[in-house]
C-alpha cells in the first residue's frame, strides 16, 4: 500500500510517500523558519498561507522522486491535530480533497503519534512494548506504549514544553527563532561549572515535568550577570544541562515504574546532541529517529497513516482538524 503523507500543523510543510512493502520512497520538506524569525515566533496566519503555497508543489516533487503518479497512490494521510487550526485546515482540506478526487481512503493522523512512530522508519526499529519520550515545541510527554495506538500518559509537563522553554530562554539570550538548536550550539562554549540550575520536580513522585521555572531562573541569572558573551554561553549551558538531566531522571523513573526495557525518543528536542548522549547511558535500549525526522516532517505522517490504513481505518469524508487532541483518545491499530 502506497500512502502520501502531508504534515502542516505548524511551521513546516512536509510531504512524503511511504510504501508498506518498500518503506519510505520519498520525502520533501519546506521550513518556514526564515519567514517567522523576523517576528520572533510563528505567526499562525502567515503559516497557513504558506502551507497553501507549498503543499501541491511538494506533493508533485515527492511523487516525482518516488517515480509515481497520483494514480499509483492507495491512500492519503494528513496531520489533523494537534496544531494551529489554519495550518491544519490546509493539509486536511488538500489531503481529503485529493483522496476524494482519486477515489482512495484518507486518514486523519495525530501529529504526536507521527513523532512517536518516527523511529520505526530507521533500519533498526524498536520493538513493542516501549516507553516513549515525546519532546517537542508544544509537548513534553512520557507515554507507555504496550501496543500501537494504545497510549497511557506516564507524565507530562504541567506548564511549558521542553522545546518551548528552550525557545523562550534562547529569546532571552538574544538568539533567533527557533532558539532551541541555537541555544544548544551556544551551550557548547559554556563552562558547565559556572552555574547550577535546579532540576524541577525531581523530588516529587511520578513523571511530570515543569520547565517554566527554568526560564525564569535563566532570566534572573542573566539580570544579575555582567551580561558578557561568556555569561550568555554559561547560562545556555546551565539551562541545557538542567533540562537534559531532568529528562534523563524522569525517563529512568518511567522505565523503572513501567518495567519496560526500551525507550523511544522523538520530537524536535530529540535532536539535541547532549540529550541523545545522556539518554544512551540509561540501562535500556534507546531509539531515536535520524535528526531530520526528529523535527516535523511528512515521513512520520505517511508512516503512521499507512499503518492505520493498512489496518483498515475507514473514516467519514469530513475535514475536521483538532487543534487540541489528546493522544490517549486514539484507537489501537
Ligand atoms: O517537533 P518539532 O519540530 O515541532 C513541534 O511539534 O513542536 O519541535 C520543535 C522544537 C522547537 O522548540 C525547537 O527549538 C526544538 O524542537 N529543537 C531543539 C533542537 N532542535 C530542535 N531543542 C534543543 N536542541 C536542539 N538541537
Ligand atoms: Zn512536531
mmCIF file of N, CA and C and ligand atoms in Angstrom, residues 12 111-112 115 135-138 163-164 166-167 178-181 184 240 267-269 271-273 294-296, ligand 1:
data_model
loop_
_atom_site.group_PDB
_atom_site.id
_atom_site.type_symbol
_atom_site.label_atom_id
_atom_site.label_comp_id
_atom_site.label_asym_id
_atom_site.label_seq_id
_atom_site.Cartn_x
_atom_site.Cartn_y
_atom_site.Cartn_z
ATOM 1 N N UNK A 12 6.267 23.914 9.380
ATOM 2 C CA UNK A 12 6.975 23.117 8.379
ATOM 3 C C UNK A 12 5.952 22.417 7.499
ATOM 4 N N UNK A 111 -0.528 14.220 15.175
ATOM 5 C CA UNK A 111 0.857 14.664 14.986
ATOM 6 C C UNK A 111 1.832 13.975 15.956
ATOM 7 N N UNK A 112 1.404 13.810 17.215
ATOM 8 C CA UNK A 112 2.315 13.213 18.203
ATOM 9 C C UNK A 112 2.468 11.705 17.991
ATOM 10 N N UNK A 115 5.208 11.589 15.496
ATOM 11 C CA UNK A 115 6.525 11.713 16.137
ATOM 12 C C UNK A 115 6.927 10.403 16.816
ATOM 13 N N UNK A 135 9.318 14.938 23.063
ATOM 14 C CA UNK A 135 9.765 16.281 23.467
ATOM 15 C C UNK A 135 9.785 17.204 22.259
ATOM 16 N N UNK A 136 8.769 18.062 22.175
ATOM 17 C CA UNK A 136 8.696 18.962 21.023
ATOM 18 C C UNK A 136 8.484 20.391 21.507
ATOM 19 N N UNK A 137 8.122 21.266 20.559
ATOM 20 C CA UNK A 137 7.874 22.664 20.925
ATOM 21 C C UNK A 137 6.571 22.818 21.696
ATOM 22 N N UNK A 138 5.654 21.890 21.509
ATOM 23 C CA UNK A 138 4.339 22.004 22.144
ATOM 24 C C UNK A 138 4.059 20.958 23.209
ATOM 25 N N UNK A 163 10.730 22.129 24.519
ATOM 26 C CA UNK A 163 11.134 22.922 23.351
ATOM 27 C C UNK A 163 10.777 24.392 23.522
ATOM 28 N N UNK A 164 9.601 24.616 24.105
ATOM 29 C CA UNK A 164 9.134 25.984 24.355
ATOM 30 C C UNK A 164 10.095 26.684 25.327
ATOM 31 N N UNK A 166 13.241 25.935 25.769
ATOM 32 C CA UNK A 166 14.471 26.192 25.003
ATOM 33 C C UNK A 166 14.294 27.479 24.192
ATOM 34 N N UNK A 167 13.161 27.587 23.499
ATOM 35 C CA UNK A 167 12.937 28.748 22.621
ATOM 36 C C UNK A 167 12.846 30.059 23.412
ATOM 37 N N UNK A 178 13.766 29.505 15.548
ATOM 38 C CA UNK A 178 13.542 28.870 16.835
ATOM 39 C C UNK A 178 14.870 28.661 17.543
ATOM 40 N N UNK A 179 14.898 29.049 18.796
ATOM 41 C CA UNK A 179 16.170 29.158 19.503
ATOM 42 C C UNK A 179 16.775 27.858 19.992
ATOM 43 N N UNK A 180 15.970 26.785 20.061
ATOM 44 C CA UNK A 180 16.467 25.518 20.618
ATOM 45 C C UNK A 180 17.830 25.105 20.082
ATOM 46 N N UNK A 181 17.934 24.901 18.748
ATOM 47 C CA UNK A 181 19.230 24.462 18.205
ATOM 48 C C UNK A 181 20.329 25.507 18.400
ATOM 49 N N UNK A 184 21.570 25.356 21.955
ATOM 50 C CA UNK A 184 22.406 24.160 22.131
ATOM 51 C C UNK A 184 23.822 24.421 21.601
ATOM 52 N N UNK A 240 20.679 24.053 29.508
ATOM 53 C CA UNK A 240 20.620 22.783 28.764
ATOM 54 C C UNK A 240 20.909 21.603 29.699
ATOM 55 N N UNK A 267 10.505 13.843 18.614
ATOM 56 C CA UNK A 267 10.145 15.263 18.709
ATOM 57 C C UNK A 267 11.389 16.124 18.567
ATOM 58 N N UNK A 268 11.170 17.407 18.258
ATOM 59 C CA UNK A 268 12.265 18.320 17.938
ATOM 60 C C UNK A 268 13.425 18.329 18.928
ATOM 61 N N UNK A 269 13.128 18.309 20.228
ATOM 62 C CA UNK A 269 14.205 18.360 21.236
ATOM 63 C C UNK A 269 15.013 17.050 21.223
ATOM 64 N N UNK A 271 16.458 16.024 18.865
ATOM 65 C CA UNK A 271 17.631 16.282 18.020
ATOM 66 C C UNK A 271 18.794 16.814 18.854
ATOM 67 N N UNK A 272 18.533 17.133 20.114
ATOM 68 C CA UNK A 272 19.581 17.721 20.962
ATOM 69 C C UNK A 272 20.685 16.698 21.250
ATOM 70 N N UNK A 273 21.905 17.093 20.894
ATOM 71 C CA UNK A 273 23.047 16.175 20.967
ATOM 72 C C UNK A 273 23.310 15.701 22.399
ATOM 73 N N UNK A 294 13.431 14.049 13.621
ATOM 74 C CA UNK A 294 13.068 14.456 14.980
ATOM 75 C C UNK A 294 12.102 15.625 14.890
ATOM 76 N N UNK A 295 12.449 16.605 14.069
ATOM 77 C CA UNK A 295 11.562 17.765 13.889
ATOM 78 C C UNK A 295 10.455 17.387 12.895
ATOM 79 N N UNK A 296 9.488 18.304 12.730
ATOM 80 C CA UNK A 296 8.305 17.988 11.922
ATOM 81 C C UNK A 296 8.666 17.580 10.491
HETATM 82 O O1 LIG B 1 8.740 18.564 16.857
HETATM 83 P P1 LIG B 1 9.021 19.949 16.440
HETATM 84 O O2 LIG B 1 9.700 20.179 15.110
HETATM 85 O O3 LIG B 1 7.715 20.800 16.382
HETATM 86 C C1 LIG B 1 6.661 20.632 17.267
HETATM 87 O O4 LIG B 1 5.854 19.703 17.050
HETATM 88 O O5 LIG B 1 6.645 21.416 18.243
HETATM 89 O O6 LIG B 1 9.882 20.600 17.623
HETATM 90 C C2 LIG B 1 10.362 21.903 17.543
HETATM 91 C C3 LIG B 1 11.065 22.234 18.848
HETATM 92 C C4 LIG B 1 11.432 23.696 18.956
HETATM 93 O O7 LIG B 1 11.062 24.170 20.241
HETATM 94 C C5 LIG B 1 12.952 23.682 18.787
HETATM 95 O O8 LIG B 1 13.611 24.738 19.421
HETATM 96 C C6 LIG B 1 13.307 22.360 19.419
HETATM 97 O O9 LIG B 1 12.281 21.479 18.980
HETATM 98 N N1 LIG B 1 14.631 21.861 18.972
HETATM 99 C C7 LIG B 1 15.701 21.726 19.791
HETATM 100 C C8 LIG B 1 16.764 21.252 18.984
HETATM 101 N N2 LIG B 1 16.319 21.119 17.702
HETATM 102 C C9 LIG B 1 15.001 21.490 17.723
HETATM 103 N N3 LIG B 1 15.832 21.953 21.106
HETATM 104 C C10 LIG B 1 17.046 21.714 21.656
HETATM 105 N N4 LIG B 1 18.116 21.283 20.961
HETATM 106 C C11 LIG B 1 18.028 21.041 19.638
HETATM 107 N N5 LIG B 1 19.105 20.601 18.959
#
